[in-house]
Structures are given as structure tokens and as C-alpha cells.
Amino acid sequence: MPEIVFLPDHVSVKVSAGTSIQEAGRSAGLLLDAPCGGHGLCGKCKVRVGKQEVLACQYQVEEDVTVILPEAPKSTGILVNGMESGFAVFPVKEGDCHISVDIGTTTVVAYLLDGKSGRILGSESMLNPQYPYGADVISRIQAAENGELDVQCQKIRRGIEDLVHTLCGKYKKAPEKIGTMAIVGNPAMQQIFLKIDPENLTHPPFAPAIKNPVREKLSDYFMDMTGGVLLTIPDIAGFIGADTMGCVLSTGMYKEDKITLMIDIGTNGEMVLGNKDRMVACSTAAGPALEGGRISCGMRGGPGAVDHIWMEDDTVCSSVIGWRETLKKGSSVPDVEVQGLCGSGLIDAIAVMLDLGILNRRGRIQKAYYGDEKNRIYAVTDQISLTQEDIREVQIAKGAIAAGIELMMEELEITYEQVDRVILCGAFGTYMNAKSAARIGLIPEPLLSKVIAGGNAAGMGCRQITMDQKLFALTGELVQKIEPLDLASRPQFQRTFAKQMAFSEV
């Protein structure tokens, strides 16, 4: 059996001949990044074997080999705070402290709450440890269906346990004295945590597996947390989950007269439109492009990521996370270690390309490009280039979200003028430039002046549920009240989607 030695960790493992480096890494307990789920499509799992750079998911080992791994992805810049609409201190189970957890497909945030006031004592975050199984929900579901449900479940539970223990250690709290823990996430993340087969999410009607609020012993999931209860929040629909419920609660839209459009943009874009009288919700398959996935130079938001691009005196300028100075295209600047382009920078880049006339309405790169006619590439900055396929990925993502907004508006029979506020939730929605989003057509131009940032609204909604058992019970009522729209089944969806993929004229 060939032996693989992984550097710089100096971890070795013996595997059967024909095993991929990625599979061998998992066997050795290493987390190798695989945004496309190991299908050889994204090119982001490159490792070095001798002098050769190879894809870990494709390279099969036939003899002893040494593999040099890149630096592991960092969790810097994870969004923690967000808006809240208030709650009573009335937890399901009293305790010295309480825990709220937001399981995102990309990141996980845990909050330690004071037992008496619900005040946030501290928070800890990490990349979702399931990232080696793909950057998007569908890849994780496919991995679960291919026998990886147990290991994904173990990884997320162990990751949450580590966050909680770190918080308890920092603030001198005993895990056995935790009273209530609530966890929110999209349906796939929630079901994997609970070790529920996500088979229901692989075919129509995509019925939710979690339909009612449930309380269980916390010790059934975390052995040393013996005194608490775990709260499971119901899903609104197959791809509209407890994280969206958290956003609805934290924004307060469910109890107000004014009409709110709440948008949580991630690998799956969830949106809710309405007020206390009626709310409709939809999920759009935006894909991972807006979080840097499937983009040739894309990456998660972190050190070295270009996060904003803009025009200044006819010069393209950019900023890099972890670098204080503005970078100007074509100027003499220090050798900055730019790693790639994150979602907010990607939206800015497309907006700048439109303003410069580089892109036409159909998204075609029409001038100042290099490469051949089929594979046109444009250098946005000295370090960042976008391909024609990258533009297409953004068009698909923004087309899906814009189509969802349009069809929800039609369902409620309202105009843009009747919408009082647009709340952009999540890290991408909070950090992106709303003007750039409107320029490319991700957000309708008439709504631009109504945009506010919601931050980690899902996490803040989870905090409210943790601390107020009446709000926990209310989730059971809201899941019956919020009307999910199955966009794909609507005859006008494909036409609307195709229309919204195009960029608007200036």
C-alpha cells in the first residue's frame, strides 16, 4: 500500500493504490479544501507533488509520495453582529449561561449569552469544517448521499463543541450549566447536524424534514453539556430554513405594518417579502459565485482578498483585506500579496467593467481583453482578471436573485414604491456596495435608496429564540404563516430569469 506524507504537518497515511490525494487527506484527518465537492471543476484544491502542481481530488496515488499542502483557509472576517427587534428574558431552560449557534454553509458562529440578561458575553467563529465536501449546499447533500453523512455530522458537532468549550473557558462558565442552546442553519446544514438524511432535498417537492419546533436533551448531542436543552427551529420550506426564520425574527418584519424585503445572499439566496399581514418567501439557486466559488480568481473573504474595486479619476482602484493602502491599476505599488477576489469585490468589478464599456448588456467582454475569442479575459486590476465564464457565473447568480424579487413582488401585487425597506443580511449583503449591486441588476435600482445592512440577522434571531421561549413557540406559527414560493414551478420563472441575467443599460 502506498504511503503518503503530508507537509508541512508531517502526517502520513497508507492507502490503497488509486486513492486520490483528497481521499487520503480525509483518511488522515486533514481538511483539504474542495469548493466543487471534488469533481475537478474549480481548480482550487491544488497541492504540490514533487515539482508538479496537481489537483488533490484528481491525482491518484500509485506509489509512496510526499504532498505539500497550501496554507489552510482562514476564518478571519466572519460576521458576528446584526440587527435585533427585542426579546424577553424567558428561556426554555434556565441556566448560568446560554448558547446560540448559526451554522452557515461557509462559516459557523457561536454566541455565549448571560443567563440572566441574555447579553452577549462573547462569540467565537470558524469556517464550517465540512468545507472539504464542497463550497455549496448541493455538494454537501451529494456527499451525505454518498455515505458521508456521519462524518459530516461528526465534524460539525465537534466544531460547535470546540467553539462552546473555548467560550466557556474564556468566560469561566461550566458546560454542564448551560441552560438553553438554539441552533439555526439552512435545511441541509440543520439536517446534517441532526444526522437526518437530506434525501428529501434531492427531489421534488423538496419537503422540509423539520416542520415543528422541538426541544431535546442537549446531552444527546454534546456529552458534557448535561443540564441543558437543545432547541430545533422548524424550516419554512425545503430550501428555506431556520436561518431565514432567524432573519424574520431579528428584523421584526413579522409584526410591522411597513413592507420589508429581506435578502440573505449566500450560496443559496433566501428572501422574504411582506409584513405582519402577509409574507412570501423563496429560495434561489444563486450558487457559490457571490462567495468567491466557481470564479477563476475567487476566494472567501479573508487576508489577501480584494474586497472593493472602484473608479477614481479615470483610474481603477482596489482595496485588499489586511492591506491599508489603496491599490491603483498601472501605478507603482509595493508587492502586495493579493490572493484573489471575494464576493463584494466581484460585484464591484462587474460594475466597473460595465461603466468602462468592457461588458455589453449580454455580459460579453467586448474590448481590452486578452486570450482567444472563445476564452476572453479582462485584467480588472494588476492582480485580478475575470474570464468570460466568470461573468456568466455572476449573471446566473444575480439573475436568480433578481427573478426571485420580481416574482415575489408580482405575488403580493405591490410596486417598488410600496416597499419601505430592503434589509441585506449575511456577510456578503453587509459588506457589498449596494450601488454596485444595483448597477449590475442584482437589486432593482428603485430599491437602492431603501437598502440597510442587517448583519448576521440569522445569528441575532437565534439569540432571541434562545432567550425567549415565546419566540421559540412563535416559530411554529410563523412557519405556517409564511408562504413559500416554488419559483421553478412557475411558468414565468424561466422567462424572468433569462431577462434578469442581462445587465441594464446605463
C-alpha positions in Angstrom: 0.0 0.0 0.0 1.4 3.4 -0.9 2.3 5.8 1.9 1.5 9.5 1.6 3.3 12.0 3.7 1.6 15.4 4.0 3.7 18.5 4.6 4.1 20.8 6.5 2.0 18.8 9.1 4.2 15.7 8.7 1.2 13.5 8.8 1.4 10.2 7.0 -1.2 7.6 6.0 -1.2 4.4 4.0 -3.9 4.0 1.3 -4.9 1.6 -1.5 -3.4 2.3 -4.9 -5.6 4.5 -6.9 -6.8 6.6 -4.0 -7.0 10.3 -4.6 -4.9 12.7 -2.5 -8.1 14.3 -1.3 -9.5 11.0 -0.1 -6.1 10.2 1.6 -6.2 13.5 3.3 -9.6 12.8 4.8 -8.4 9.4 6.0 -5.5 11.2 7.7 -7.9 13.6 9.4 -6.8 16.6 7.3 -9.2 19.2 5.9 -8.3 19.7 2.2 -10.3 22.5 0.5 -12.7 21.3 -2.2 -15.2 24.0 -3.3 -16.6 22.0 -6.1 -17.0 18.9 -4.0 -14.1 17.0 -5.5 -15.3 16.9 -9.1 -12.3 18.6 -10.7 -14.2 21.6 -11.8 -12.9 24.6 -9.7 -9.2 24.0 -9.6 -9.0 25.3 -6.0 -7.6 22.1 -4.4 -4.1 22.4 -5.9 -1.2 20.7 -4.0 2.4 20.1 -4.8 3.8 16.6 -5.6 7.5 17.0 -6.1 7.8 19.8 -8.6 4.4 19.2 -10.1 1.2 21.1 -9.1 -1.8 18.8 -9.2 -5.5 18.7 -8.2 -5.9 16.8 -5.0 -9.3 15.5 -6.0 -8.0 14.1 -9.3 -4.5 12.9 -8.6 -4.4 9.2 -7.8 -1.6 7.7 -5.8 0.1 4.6 -7.1 3.4 4.7 -5.0 4.9 6.4 -1.9 4.7 10.2 -2.3 5.2 13.4 -0.4 2.4 16.0 -0.7 3.0 19.7 0.1 -0.3 21.3 1.2 -1.1 25.0 0.9 -1.9 27.1 3.9 -5.4 26.2 5.3 -8.2 28.6 4.7 -8.6 31.2 7.5 -11.7 32.2 9.3 -10.9 35.9 9.6 -13.6 38.4 8.9 -16.6 36.3 9.8 -19.6 38.5 10.5 -20.9 38.2 14.1 -23.2 41.2 14.9 -26.5 42.1 13.4 -29.9 43.9 13.9 -32.4 42.7 16.5 -36.1 43.6 17.3 -36.0 42.8 21.0 -36.9 39.8 23.2 -38.0 38.9 26.7 -35.6 37.0 29.1 -37.7 33.9 29.4 -35.6 30.9 28.2 -37.0 27.4 27.8 -34.4 26.2 30.4 -32.8 28.5 33.0 -29.0 28.3 33.3 -25.8 30.1 34.3 -25.4 30.8 30.5 -26.9 30.0 27.2 -25.6 29.3 23.7 -26.8 30.4 20.2 -25.2 28.9 17.1 -25.6 29.9 13.4 -24.4 27.1 11.1 -23.7 28.7 7.8 -22.6 26.7 4.8 -19.4 28.6 4.8 -19.0 29.8 8.4 -20.2 28.9 11.9 -20.7 31.4 14.7 -21.4 30.6 18.4 -22.6 33.1 21.0 -22.3 32.8 24.7 -25.2 34.6 26.4 -25.5 35.7 30.0 -28.0 33.5 31.9 -29.9 36.4 33.5 -29.9 39.2 30.9 -29.2 37.5 27.5 -26.4 39.9 26.9 -23.7 38.5 24.5 -20.7 37.8 26.7 -18.6 36.7 23.7 -18.6 34.9 20.4 -16.3 32.5 18.5 -16.4 31.6 14.8 -14.8 29.3 12.4 -15.0 28.0 8.8 -17.6 25.3 8.6 -15.4 22.1 9.0 -17.5 20.4 6.2 -15.8 22.6 3.6 -13.7 19.7 2.2 -17.1 18.3 1.0 -17.8 21.3 -1.2 -18.5 25.0 -1.0 -22.2 24.8 -1.7 -25.2 23.1 -0.2 -25.7 20.7 -3.1 -22.2 19.3 -2.8 -22.7 18.6 0.9 -26.0 16.9 0.2 -24.4 14.8 -2.5 -21.6 13.8 -0.1 -24.1 12.8 2.5 -25.9 10.7 0.0 -22.6 9.1 -1.0 -22.0 7.8 2.6 -20.5 10.9 4.2 -23.5 11.9 6.4 -22.0 10.5 9.6 -18.6 12.1 9.1 -20.1 15.5 8.2 -22.3 15.3 11.2 -19.3 14.5 13.5 -17.3 17.3 12.1 -20.0 20.0 12.6 -20.8 18.7 16.1 -17.2 18.6 17.1 -16.6 22.1 15.7 -19.5 23.5 17.6 -18.3 21.7 20.8 -14.9 23.3 20.3 -16.4 26.8 20.0 -18.5 26.3 23.1 -15.7 25.0 25.1 -13.5 27.9 24.0 -16.2 30.4 25.1 -16.8 28.6 28.4 -13.1 28.6 29.1 -12.7 32.3 28.3 -15.6 33.4 30.5 -15.3 30.9 33.2 -18.6 29.1 32.6 -19.2 25.4 33.1 -20.6 23.5 30.1 -22.9 21.5 32.4 -24.5 24.7 33.5 -25.6 25.8 30.0 -29.4 26.2 30.2 -30.6 26.6 26.6 -28.9 26.1 23.2 -30.6 27.1 19.9 -29.1 26.3 16.5 -30.1 27.8 13.2 -29.0 26.9 9.7 -30.3 26.2 6.2 -32.2 22.9 6.0 -29.2 20.9 4.7 -26.9 22.2 7.4 -29.6 21.6 10.1 -30.3 18.1 8.9 -26.7 17.1 8.7 -26.1 18.4 12.3 -29.1 16.3 13.4 -27.9 13.4 11.3 -31.1 13.4 9.3 -30.6 12.0 5.8 -31.0 15.0 3.4 -32.6 12.7 0.8 -35.7 14.9 0.9 -33.7 17.8 -0.6 -32.7 15.9 -3.7 -36.0 15.7 -5.5 -39.4 17.5 -5.7 -41.4 18.5 -3.7 -38.3 19.2 -1.5 -40.5 18.9 1.6 -38.9 20.1 4.8 -37.9 17.4 7.3 -38.2 19.7 10.3 -41.8 21.1 10.4 -42.3 21.9 14.1 -40.2 23.4 17.0 -38.6 20.6 19.0 -36.8 20.6 22.3 -34.4 17.8 23.3 -31.7 17.0 25.8 -28.5 18.9 25.0 -26.5 15.9 26.3 -27.8 13.8 23.5 -25.6 15.9 21.2 -22.8 17.1 23.5 -21.9 14.7 26.3 -20.6 17.1 28.9 -23.5 19.6 28.5 -25.6 17.7 30.8 -28.0 20.3 32.2 -29.4 22.0 29.1 -31.9 21.7 26.3 -31.4 21.9 22.6 -34.0 23.8 20.5 -34.6 22.9 16.9 -36.3 25.6 14.8 -38.6 24.5 12.0 -37.9 25.1 8.3 -40.2 27.2 6.2 -39.6 25.0 3.1 -37.1 22.6 1.7 -34.5 25.2 1.0 -35.8 28.0 3.2 -34.6 27.1 6.7 -34.3 28.1 10.3 -31.6 30.7 9.5 -34.3 32.5 7.4 -36.7 32.2 10.4 -34.0 33.9 12.5 -33.7 36.7 10.0 -37.5 37.2 10.1 -37.5 37.5 13.9 -34.4 39.7 14.1 -35.7 42.2 11.5 -39.2 42.3 13.2 -40.9 42.3 9.8 -43.4 39.7 11.0 -45.0 42.3 13.4 -44.8 45.5 11.5 -47.2 47.3 9.1 -44.4 48.5 6.7 -43.4 46.2 3.9 -39.9 44.8 4.2 -37.8 42.9 1.6 -35.3 40.7 3.5 -32.5 39.2 1.4 -29.9 36.8 2.8 -27.4 36.2 0.0 -25.1 33.2 0.2 -24.6 30.0 -1.8 -28.3 29.8 -1.6 -30.2 33.1 -1.7 -33.2 33.2 0.7 -35.7 36.1 0.5 -38.8 37.1 2.4 -41.2 39.9 1.4 -44.1 41.3 3.3 -45.3 42.5 6.7 -47.5 41.3 9.6 -50.5 40.7 7.3 -48.8 38.5 4.7 -45.3 37.2 3.9 -44.0 35.3 1.0 -40.6 33.6 0.8 -38.4 32.0 -1.9 -35.0 30.4 -2.3 -32.9 31.0 -5.4 -30.0 28.8 -6.5 -27.5 31.6 -6.6 -24.6 29.2 -6.4 -21.3 30.0 -4.7 -20.1 32.7 -7.1 -21.0 35.5 -4.8 -18.9 34.0 -2.1 -15.9 33.5 -4.5 -16.7 30.0 -5.6 -16.5 28.9 -9.2 -14.7 32.1 -10.0 -11.2 31.7 -11.5 -9.6 34.1 -9.1 -12.3 33.9 -6.4 -11.8 33.2 -2.7 -13.6 33.6 0.6 -13.3 37.0 2.3 -10.1 37.0 4.3 -6.5 38.3 4.3 -5.3 39.0 0.7 -8.8 39.2 -0.8 -9.6 42.2 -3.0 -12.9 43.3 -1.3 -13.7 46.5 -3.2 -13.0 48.0 -6.6 -13.9 51.5 -7.8 -13.1 54.3 -10.3 -11.1 57.3 -9.1 -10.1 60.0 -11.6 -10.4 57.5 -14.5 -8.2 55.0 -12.7 -9.3 51.6 -11.4 -8.6 51.4 -7.6 -8.9 48.5 -5.2 -8.6 47.6 -1.6 -7.3 44.4 -0.1 -8.3 42.9 3.2 -5.3 43.2 5.6 -3.7 46.0 3.5 -4.3 49.6 4.4 -3.3 51.4 1.2 -5.4 51.8 -1.9 -4.0 50.0 -5.0 -4.2 51.8 -8.3 -4.1 50.0 -11.6 -0.9 50.6 -13.5 0.8 52.6 -10.7 3.9 51.6 -8.9 2.8 50.0 -5.6 4.5 47.7 -3.1 4.5 44.0 -3.8 1.1 43.3 -2.2 0.3 39.6 -1.6 -3.1 39.6 -3.3 -4.7 36.1 -3.0 -7.9 36.6 -5.0 -11.2 38.3 -5.3 -14.1 37.8 -2.7 -17.8 38.4 -3.4 -18.1 42.1 -2.6 -15.1 42.8 -4.8 -16.6 40.7 -7.6 -19.8 42.7 -7.7 -17.7 45.9 -7.8 -15.5 44.5 -10.6 -18.5 43.8 -12.8 -20.0 47.2 -12.1 -16.7 48.9 -13.1 -16.4 46.8 -16.3 -19.9 47.9 -17.2 -19.1 51.6 -16.6 -16.0 51.3 -18.7 -17.9 49.6 -21.6 -15.8 46.4 -21.2 -19.0 44.4 -20.9 -22.1 44.7 -23.0 -25.7 44.2 -21.9 -25.4 40.4 -22.6 -22.3 40.1 -20.5 -19.9 39.7 -23.4 -16.4 41.0 -22.8 -16.1 43.2 -25.9 -12.8 45.1 -25.7 -9.5 45.4 -24.0 -9.3 41.7 -23.4 -6.6 39.0 -23.9 -7.0 35.3 -24.7 -8.8 34.0 -27.7 -12.3 34.7 -29.0 -13.8 31.9 -27.0 -11.9 32.5 -23.8 -11.8 36.2 -23.3 -10.1 37.5 -20.2 -10.0 41.1 -18.8 -7.5 42.4 -16.3 -9.6 44.4 -13.8 -6.6 45.3 -11.7 -2.9 44.5 -12.0 -3.5 41.4 -9.9 -7.1 40.4 -10.7 -8.6 39.1 -14.0 -12.0 37.9 -14.9 -12.9 35.4 -17.6 -16.0 35.2 -19.8 -17.1 32.1 -17.7 -16.7 34.2 -14.5 -19.0 36.8 -15.9 -21.5 34.0 -16.8 -21.4 32.7 -13.2 -22.3 36.2 -11.9 -25.1 36.6 -14.4 -26.6 33.3 -13.2 -26.4 34.3 -9.6 -27.7 37.8 -10.0 -30.4 36.6 -12.5 -31.7 34.1 -10.0 -31.9 36.6 -7.1 -33.4 39.4 -9.3 -36.0 37.0 -10.7 -37.0 35.9 -7.2 -37.5 39.5 -6.2 -39.6 40.3 -9.3 -41.9 37.2 -8.8 -42.4 37.9 -5.1 -43.5 41.4 -6.0 -45.9 40.0 -8.5 -47.3 37.5 -6.0 -48.1 40.3 -3.5 -49.2 42.6 -6.3 -47.1 45.5 -5.0 -44.7 48.1 -6.6 -41.2 49.1 -5.7 -42.7 52.3 -4.2 -44.7 50.3 -1.7 -41.6 48.6 -0.3 -40.4 50.5 2.8 -37.0 49.0 3.4 -34.7 46.4 1.9 -32.5 44.6 4.5 -29.4 42.8 3.2 -28.4 40.1 5.7 -25.3 38.0 6.0 -21.7 38.8 5.4 -22.0 39.3 1.6 -25.0 41.5 1.9 -23.4 43.6 4.7 -20.1 44.2 3.0 -21.1 44.6 -0.6 -21.5 48.0 -2.2 -25.3 48.4 -2.7 -24.7 50.8 -5.6 -22.6 48.2 -7.4 -25.3 45.6 -6.8 -27.9 48.0 -8.3 -25.6 48.8 -11.2 -25.4 45.1 -12.3 -29.1 44.5 -11.6 -28.7 42.3 -8.5 -31.0 44.8 -6.7 -33.6 46.8 -8.6 -32.5 50.4 -9.0 -35.7 51.8 -7.4 -35.0 50.0 -4.2 -31.4 51.3 -3.8 -32.3 54.2 -1.5 -34.1 51.8 0.8 -31.2 49.4 1.5 -29.9 48.9 5.0 -27.4 46.3 6.3 -28.8 43.6 8.6 -25.5 42.0 9.6 -25.7 38.4 10.9 -29.5 38.7 11.4 -29.8 34.9 11.5 -27.5 34.7 14.5 -29.2 37.5 16.2 -32.6 35.9 15.6 -31.2 32.7 17.1 -30.2 34.7 20.2 -33.8 35.9 20.5 -35.1 32.3 20.2 -32.6 31.1 22.8 -33.6 33.7 25.4 -37.4 33.9 24.8 -39.5 30.7 24.8 -42.5 32.6 23.4 -40.5 33.5 20.3 -39.4 29.8 20.1 -43.1 28.8 20.1 -43.9 31.6 17.6 -41.6 29.9 15.0 -44.2 27.2 14.8 -46.9 29.7 14.0 -44.7 31.7 11.5 -43.8 28.6 9.6 -47.5 28.1 8.9 -48.0 31.8 8.0 -45.0 32.4 5.7 -45.9 31.3 2.1 -43.1 29.6 0.3 -43.0 30.2 -3.5 -41.6 27.4 -5.6 -40.1 29.6 -8.3 -39.0 26.8 -10.6 -42.6 25.5 -11.0 -43.9 28.9 -12.1 -44.3 29.1 -15.9 -42.9 32.7 -16.0 -39.8 31.9 -14.0 -37.5 30.8 -16.9 -38.5 33.9 -18.9 -38.0 36.2 -15.9 -34.7 34.5 -15.1 -33.4 34.9 -18.6 -34.4 38.5 -18.7 -32.7 39.3 -15.4 -29.4 37.7 -16.4 -28.9 40.6 -18.8 -27.2 43.7 -17.4 -29.0 47.0 -17.6 -28.0 49.9 -19.8 -26.5 53.0 -18.2 
